[in-house]
mmCIF file of C-alpha atoms and ligand atoms in Angstrom:
data_model
loop_
_atom_site.group_PDB
_atom_site.id
_atom_site.type_symbol
_atom_site.label_atom_id
_atom_site.label_comp_id
_atom_site.label_asym_id
_atom_site.label_seq_id
_atom_site.Cartn_x
_atom_site.Cartn_y
_atom_site.Cartn_z
ATOM 1 C CA UNK A 9 38.084 -24.564 46.242
ATOM 2 C CA UNK A 10 40.814 -26.777 44.953
ATOM 3 C CA UNK A 11 40.965 -27.786 41.286
ATOM 4 C CA UNK A 12 40.017 -31.414 42.302
ATOM 5 C CA UNK A 13 36.955 -30.219 44.139
ATOM 6 C CA UNK A 14 35.700 -28.119 41.223
ATOM 7 C CA UNK A 15 36.182 -31.089 38.905
ATOM 8 C CA UNK A 16 34.146 -33.290 41.269
ATOM 9 C CA UNK A 17 31.333 -30.702 41.264
ATOM 10 C CA UNK A 18 31.287 -30.528 37.516
ATOM 11 C CA UNK A 19 31.275 -34.347 37.447
ATOM 12 C CA UNK A 20 28.207 -34.423 39.581
ATOM 13 C CA UNK A 21 26.392 -31.973 37.353
ATOM 14 C CA UNK A 22 27.317 -34.112 34.335
ATOM 15 C CA UNK A 23 26.014 -37.135 36.289
ATOM 16 C CA UNK A 24 22.728 -35.352 37.007
ATOM 17 C CA UNK A 25 22.510 -34.413 33.323
ATOM 18 C CA UNK A 26 23.139 -38.038 32.272
ATOM 19 C CA UNK A 27 20.383 -39.004 34.786
ATOM 20 C CA UNK A 28 18.032 -36.514 33.347
ATOM 21 C CA UNK A 29 18.745 -37.804 29.848
ATOM 22 C CA UNK A 30 17.867 -41.439 30.572
ATOM 23 C CA UNK A 31 14.819 -40.390 32.548
ATOM 24 C CA UNK A 32 13.382 -38.338 29.809
ATOM 25 C CA UNK A 33 14.248 -40.900 27.103
ATOM 26 C CA UNK A 34 12.514 -43.439 29.339
ATOM 27 C CA UNK A 35 9.501 -41.049 29.794
ATOM 28 C CA UNK A 36 9.270 -40.748 26.014
ATOM 29 C CA UNK A 37 9.511 -44.463 25.354
ATOM 30 C CA UNK A 38 6.831 -45.076 28.182
ATOM 31 C CA UNK A 39 4.588 -42.507 26.820
ATOM 32 C CA UNK A 40 4.730 -44.042 23.269
ATOM 33 C CA UNK A 41 4.110 -47.473 24.811
ATOM 34 C CA UNK A 42 1.132 -46.112 26.864
ATOM 35 C CA UNK A 43 -0.431 -44.628 23.766
ATOM 36 C CA UNK A 44 0.163 -47.663 21.613
ATOM 37 C CA UNK A 45 -1.327 -49.980 24.275
ATOM 38 C CA UNK A 46 -4.413 -47.859 24.689
ATOM 39 C CA UNK A 47 -4.971 -47.477 20.997
ATOM 40 C CA UNK A 48 -4.372 -51.112 20.080
ATOM 41 C CA UNK A 49 -6.040 -52.344 23.234
ATOM 42 C CA UNK A 50 -9.130 -50.325 22.323
ATOM 43 C CA UNK A 51 -9.272 -51.348 18.682
ATOM 44 C CA UNK A 52 -8.757 -55.063 19.428
ATOM 45 C CA UNK A 53 -11.091 -54.876 22.559
ATOM 46 C CA UNK A 54 -8.276 -56.206 24.711
ATOM 47 C CA UNK A 55 -8.982 -55.345 28.336
ATOM 48 C CA UNK A 56 -5.635 -56.525 29.558
ATOM 49 C CA UNK A 57 -3.822 -54.310 27.105
ATOM 50 C CA UNK A 58 -6.002 -51.287 28.056
ATOM 51 C CA UNK A 59 -5.179 -51.950 31.769
ATOM 52 C CA UNK A 60 -1.436 -52.176 30.836
ATOM 53 C CA UNK A 61 -1.765 -48.762 29.179
ATOM 54 C CA UNK A 62 -2.938 -47.271 32.483
ATOM 55 C CA UNK A 63 -0.044 -49.084 34.125
ATOM 56 C CA UNK A 64 2.319 -47.461 31.644
ATOM 57 C CA UNK A 65 0.732 -44.176 32.403
ATOM 58 C CA UNK A 66 1.598 -44.551 36.114
ATOM 59 C CA UNK A 67 5.124 -45.584 35.032
ATOM 60 C CA UNK A 68 5.351 -42.503 32.985
ATOM 61 C CA UNK A 69 4.603 -40.278 36.003
ATOM 62 C CA UNK A 70 7.038 -42.084 38.082
ATOM 63 C CA UNK A 71 10.011 -41.840 35.598
ATOM 64 C CA UNK A 72 9.123 -38.280 34.630
ATOM 65 C CA UNK A 73 9.043 -37.367 38.374
ATOM 66 C CA UNK A 74 12.537 -38.867 38.606
ATOM 67 C CA UNK A 75 13.803 -36.855 35.596
ATOM 68 C CA UNK A 76 12.161 -33.678 36.903
ATOM 69 C CA UNK A 77 13.768 -34.245 40.380
ATOM 70 C CA UNK A 78 17.226 -34.590 38.751
ATOM 71 C CA UNK A 79 16.612 -31.495 36.718
ATOM 72 C CA UNK A 80 15.682 -29.501 39.904
ATOM 73 C CA UNK A 81 18.688 -31.036 41.656
ATOM 74 C CA UNK A 82 21.086 -29.988 38.932
ATOM 75 C CA UNK A 83 19.697 -26.439 39.045
ATOM 76 C CA UNK A 84 20.057 -26.288 42.821
ATOM 77 C CA UNK A 85 23.557 -27.593 42.404
ATOM 78 C CA UNK A 86 24.611 -24.846 40.062
ATOM 79 C CA UNK A 87 23.156 -22.393 42.519
ATOM 80 C CA UNK A 88 25.448 -23.908 45.181
ATOM 81 C CA UNK A 89 22.982 -25.793 47.436
ATOM 82 C CA UNK A 90 24.998 -28.988 47.748
ATOM 83 C CA UNK A 91 22.254 -30.722 49.786
ATOM 84 C CA UNK A 92 19.466 -29.761 47.448
ATOM 85 C CA UNK A 93 19.949 -33.056 45.514
ATOM 86 C CA UNK A 94 19.220 -35.244 48.539
ATOM 87 C CA UNK A 95 16.131 -33.460 49.697
ATOM 88 C CA UNK A 96 14.524 -33.434 46.248
ATOM 89 C CA UNK A 97 15.543 -36.991 45.559
ATOM 90 C CA UNK A 98 14.036 -38.167 48.904
ATOM 91 C CA UNK A 99 10.758 -36.480 47.953
ATOM 92 C CA UNK A 100 10.818 -37.792 44.445
ATOM 93 C CA UNK A 101 11.652 -41.342 45.599
ATOM 94 C CA UNK A 102 8.569 -41.167 47.894
ATOM 95 C CA UNK A 103 6.379 -40.133 44.990
ATOM 96 C CA UNK A 104 7.849 -42.771 42.817
ATOM 97 C CA UNK A 105 7.199 -45.406 45.498
ATOM 98 C CA UNK A 106 3.563 -44.331 45.727
ATOM 99 C CA UNK A 107 3.133 -44.430 41.959
ATOM 100 C CA UNK A 108 4.714 -47.893 41.730
ATOM 101 C CA UNK A 109 2.407 -49.113 44.328
ATOM 102 C CA UNK A 110 -0.531 -47.730 42.510
ATOM 103 C CA UNK A 111 0.688 -49.417 39.299
ATOM 104 C CA UNK A 112 0.955 -52.685 41.109
ATOM 105 C CA UNK A 113 -2.494 -52.488 42.451
ATOM 106 C CA UNK A 114 -3.847 -51.688 39.018
ATOM 107 C CA UNK A 115 -2.209 -54.805 37.582
ATOM 108 C CA UNK A 116 -3.544 -57.055 40.317
ATOM 109 C CA UNK A 117 -7.004 -55.621 39.768
ATOM 110 C CA UNK A 118 -6.705 -56.289 36.140
ATOM 111 C CA UNK A 119 -5.580 -59.868 36.792
ATOM 112 C CA UNK A 120 -8.671 -60.212 38.987
ATOM 113 C CA UNK A 121 -10.979 -58.742 36.290
ATOM 114 C CA UNK A 122 -9.508 -61.088 33.736
ATOM 115 C CA UNK A 123 -10.408 -64.122 35.926
ATOM 116 C CA UNK A 124 -14.087 -63.141 35.765
ATOM 117 C CA UNK A 125 -14.366 -61.691 32.265
ATOM 118 C CA UNK A 126 -14.320 -63.991 29.252
ATOM 119 C CA UNK A 127 -12.622 -62.683 26.174
ATOM 120 C CA UNK A 128 -13.193 -64.161 22.692
ATOM 121 C CA UNK A 129 -10.501 -63.727 20.178
ATOM 122 C CA UNK A 130 -11.242 -64.942 16.701
ATOM 123 C CA UNK A 131 -7.865 -64.290 14.866
ATOM 124 C CA UNK A 132 -4.431 -64.306 16.257
ATOM 125 C CA UNK A 133 -3.975 -60.788 17.557
ATOM 126 C CA UNK A 134 -0.784 -59.885 15.771
ATOM 127 C CA UNK A 135 -0.764 -56.169 16.738
ATOM 128 C CA UNK A 136 -1.546 -56.641 20.436
ATOM 129 C CA UNK A 137 1.066 -59.288 20.580
ATOM 130 C CA UNK A 138 3.635 -57.001 18.817
ATOM 131 C CA UNK A 139 2.891 -54.144 21.259
ATOM 132 C CA UNK A 140 3.417 -56.481 24.193
ATOM 133 C CA UNK A 141 6.661 -57.838 22.827
ATOM 134 C CA UNK A 142 7.979 -54.333 22.254
ATOM 135 C CA UNK A 143 6.935 -53.530 25.815
ATOM 136 C CA UNK A 144 8.999 -56.455 27.198
ATOM 137 C CA UNK A 145 12.095 -55.352 25.168
ATOM 138 C CA UNK A 146 11.703 -51.761 26.294
ATOM 139 C CA UNK A 147 11.301 -52.631 29.865
ATOM 140 C CA UNK A 148 14.447 -54.766 29.698
ATOM 141 C CA UNK A 149 16.494 -51.967 28.015
ATOM 142 C CA UNK A 150 15.189 -49.339 30.358
ATOM 143 C CA UNK A 151 15.785 -51.431 33.479
ATOM 144 C CA UNK A 152 19.393 -51.929 32.378
ATOM 145 C CA UNK A 153 20.089 -48.340 31.531
ATOM 146 C CA UNK A 154 18.222 -46.914 34.631
ATOM 147 C CA UNK A 155 20.105 -49.210 36.959
ATOM 148 C CA UNK A 156 23.466 -48.592 35.289
ATOM 149 C CA UNK A 157 23.199 -44.727 35.374
ATOM 150 C CA UNK A 158 21.206 -44.645 38.635
ATOM 151 C CA UNK A 159 24.093 -46.551 40.313
ATOM 152 C CA UNK A 160 26.816 -44.546 38.790
ATOM 153 C CA UNK A 161 25.250 -41.148 39.932
ATOM 154 C CA UNK A 162 23.725 -42.709 43.057
ATOM 155 C CA UNK A 163 20.193 -41.682 42.283
ATOM 156 C CA UNK A 164 17.664 -43.449 44.397
ATOM 157 C CA UNK A 165 14.699 -42.483 42.258
ATOM 158 C CA UNK A 166 16.366 -43.837 39.078
ATOM 159 C CA UNK A 167 17.172 -47.037 40.818
ATOM 160 C CA UNK A 168 13.602 -47.223 42.124
ATOM 161 C CA UNK A 169 12.426 -46.846 38.504
ATOM 162 C CA UNK A 170 14.985 -49.435 37.348
ATOM 163 C CA UNK A 171 13.340 -51.943 39.727
ATOM 164 C CA UNK A 172 10.012 -50.990 38.370
ATOM 165 C CA UNK A 173 11.143 -51.404 34.765
ATOM 166 C CA UNK A 174 12.565 -54.851 35.770
ATOM 167 C CA UNK A 175 9.194 -55.810 37.124
ATOM 168 C CA UNK A 176 7.577 -54.569 33.905
ATOM 169 C CA UNK A 177 9.446 -57.310 31.939
ATOM 170 C CA UNK A 178 7.329 -59.760 33.813
ATOM 171 C CA UNK A 179 4.080 -57.818 33.891
ATOM 172 C CA UNK A 180 4.421 -57.373 30.130
ATOM 173 C CA UNK A 181 5.002 -61.167 29.769
ATOM 174 C CA UNK A 182 1.850 -61.717 31.853
ATOM 175 C CA UNK A 183 -0.059 -59.337 29.480
ATOM 176 C CA UNK A 184 1.358 -61.148 26.509
ATOM 177 C CA UNK A 185 0.168 -64.574 27.882
ATOM 178 C CA UNK A 186 -3.248 -62.958 28.508
ATOM 179 C CA UNK A 187 -3.469 -61.806 24.919
ATOM 180 C CA UNK A 188 -2.229 -65.072 23.374
ATOM 181 C CA UNK A 189 -4.294 -67.296 25.632
ATOM 182 C CA UNK A 190 -7.602 -65.623 26.525
ATOM 183 C CA UNK A 191 -9.551 -67.367 29.220
HETATM 184 ZN ZN1 LIG B 212 5.490 -50.577 35.477
#
């Protein structure tokens, strides 16, 4: 193996590590958001926020699966299975796709529920609004980072998660609207 080839291999492992890092940071942020949405949604009796907590739970599985896949890939790579990455990534991308579809269905179902359930809010819900705004900002930052790193290491599952995070900016805005302006 030439020096250049060795360097390239190390670069790839570094890339995989970088991918794992963003995937696990995103997992942690998504977990915290899911817990905050569930707790605040329950305390303030906000159905839309509780539904969004479940959505974050699905997102958590998707981004965690991506991080786990990248971790497996980096292990396989060190054990000299150059194509391990692609097989694991394909499988993970499939799982991520399924989870994203599920999260989408949950959001639609929630929107449908909201149309037929009247919510009364007496005071301006500062905490639910804060959680939703935090969710919008987090989605924006994660979408940017996941895309940037996903592109640089050519990780399909990270890029799929980036698209999901990008959509989350809008679903969180819809949730925010639902909280501020109950039907
Ligand atoms: Zn999502």
